Amino acid sequence: MNDTLLPECLARLEPYVRQYCELMAIESQLSSALRVPSTEETATRIAVRLAAEREIQSRKDYLAAFITQAVVGEFQKVGSLSKYPELHTSRNEM
């Protein structure tokens, strides 16, 4: 176990970050297992591969959005951000 203590707000997110990391590992392992040479690819194999990829990606997207919203909420709670901060993009800087 790591001796570094996380702030309470990050410690609450740890299970979600852990799930996200597990999904990335599963995605990596499955991508090689589900890929076959194009000569062996069938409609069923394509469907299974796409379904697995979409399921993993949708779960990762949900967790990423949840984690992001929690972090933004913490910044707003401590007053580092206004309720609606000004957007800073490369287009605004021109």
Tab-separated table of C-alpha atoms in Angstrom:
chain	number	residue	atom	x	y	z
A	1	MET	CA	0.000	0.000	0.000
A	2	ASN	CA	1.214	3.469	-0.813
A	3	ASP	CA	2.077	5.670	2.189
A	4	THR	CA	0.957	8.840	0.401
A	5	LEU	CA	-2.269	10.156	1.883
A	6	LEU	CA	-4.764	11.630	-0.534
A	7	PRO	CA	-6.983	14.556	0.365
A	8	GLU	CA	-10.416	13.364	1.417
A	9	CYS	CA	-12.048	14.623	-1.799
A	10	LEU	CA	-9.664	12.492	-3.891
A	11	ALA	CA	-9.859	9.524	-1.536
A	12	ARG	CA	-13.625	9.402	-2.158
A	13	LEU	CA	-12.940	9.149	-5.901
A	14	GLU	CA	-10.370	6.375	-5.588
A	15	PRO	CA	-12.827	3.483	-6.195
A	16	TYR	CA	-14.028	5.142	-9.400
A	17	VAL	CA	-10.499	5.839	-10.609
A	18	ARG	CA	-9.594	2.246	-9.786
A	19	GLN	CA	-12.561	0.999	-11.861
A	20	TYR	CA	-11.484	3.227	-14.745
A	21	CYS	CA	-7.949	1.818	-14.614
A	22	GLU	CA	-9.308	-1.744	-14.484
A	23	LEU	CA	-11.436	-1.048	-17.550
A	24	MET	CA	-8.373	0.267	-19.404
A	25	ALA	CA	-6.510	-2.949	-18.544
A	26	ILE	CA	-9.462	-5.104	-19.633
A	27	GLU	CA	-9.772	-3.107	-22.848
A	28	SER	CA	-6.105	-3.677	-23.607
A	29	GLN	CA	-6.327	-7.407	-22.904
A	30	LEU	CA	-9.538	-7.868	-24.876
A	31	SER	CA	-8.413	-5.890	-27.890
A	32	SER	CA	-5.734	-8.423	-28.698
A	33	ALA	CA	-7.959	-11.386	-27.832
A	34	LEU	CA	-10.890	-10.217	-29.950
A	35	ARG	CA	-8.898	-9.206	-33.012
A	36	VAL	CA	-8.536	-11.889	-35.646
A	37	PRO	CA	-7.152	-11.794	-39.184
A	38	SER	CA	-9.623	-10.327	-41.650
A	39	THR	CA	-9.875	-13.685	-43.421
A	40	GLU	CA	-11.317	-15.215	-40.241
A	41	GLU	CA	-13.610	-12.288	-39.376
A	42	THR	CA	-17.294	-13.175	-39.443
A	43	ALA	CA	-20.369	-11.049	-38.804
A	44	THR	CA	-20.765	-12.700	-35.407
A	45	ARG	CA	-17.154	-12.012	-34.390
A	46	ILE	CA	-17.454	-8.409	-35.547
A	47	ALA	CA	-20.671	-7.985	-33.562
A	48	VAL	CA	-19.144	-9.482	-30.417
A	49	ARG	CA	-16.005	-7.345	-30.725
A	50	LEU	CA	-17.963	-4.157	-31.317
A	51	ALA	CA	-20.366	-4.877	-28.463
A	52	ALA	CA	-17.487	-5.479	-26.054
A	53	GLU	CA	-15.638	-2.353	-27.208
A	54	ARG	CA	-18.767	-0.199	-26.938
A	55	GLU	CA	-19.649	-1.530	-23.488
A	56	ILE	CA	-16.179	-0.858	-22.136
A	57	GLN	CA	-16.036	2.587	-23.734
A	58	SER	CA	-19.463	3.579	-22.405
A	59	ARG	CA	-18.467	2.559	-18.871
A	60	LYS	CA	-15.185	4.473	-19.185
A	61	ASP	CA	-17.067	7.537	-20.480
A	62	TYR	CA	-19.496	7.379	-17.546
A	63	LEU	CA	-16.688	7.060	-14.991
A	64	ALA	CA	-14.658	9.835	-16.637
A	65	ALA	CA	-17.655	12.172	-16.563
A	66	PHE	CA	-18.400	11.262	-12.926
A	67	ILE	CA	-14.780	11.812	-11.854
A	68	THR	CA	-14.535	15.074	-13.787
A	69	GLN	CA	-17.769	16.421	-12.325
A	70	ALA	CA	-16.640	15.516	-8.801
A	71	VAL	CA	-13.312	17.310	-9.289
A	72	VAL	CA	-15.020	20.399	-10.740
A	73	GLY	CA	-17.460	20.323	-7.816
A	74	GLU	CA	-14.562	20.318	-5.351
A	75	PHE	CA	-12.983	23.331	-7.053
A	76	GLN	CA	-16.310	25.147	-6.934
A	77	LYS	CA	-16.835	24.178	-3.282
A	78	VAL	CA	-13.526	25.688	-2.205
A	79	GLY	CA	-14.241	28.784	-4.271
A	80	SER	CA	-11.466	28.372	-6.817
A	81	LEU	CA	-13.967	28.661	-9.640
A	82	SER	CA	-16.945	30.858	-10.167
A	83	LYS	CA	-20.197	29.083	-10.901
A	84	TYR	CA	-19.705	29.624	-14.636
A	85	PRO	CA	-16.013	30.188	-15.339
A	86	GLU	CA	-14.845	31.818	-18.547
A	87	LEU	CA	-13.835	29.254	-21.125
A	88	HIS	CA	-10.189	29.363	-22.162
A	89	THR	CA	-9.586	27.768	-25.535
A	90	SER	CA	-7.104	28.413	-28.272
A	91	ARG	CA	-9.858	30.207	-30.230
A	92	ASN	CA	-10.422	32.680	-27.357
A	93	GLU	CA	-6.727	33.550	-27.278
A	94	MET	CA	-6.582	34.718	-30.896
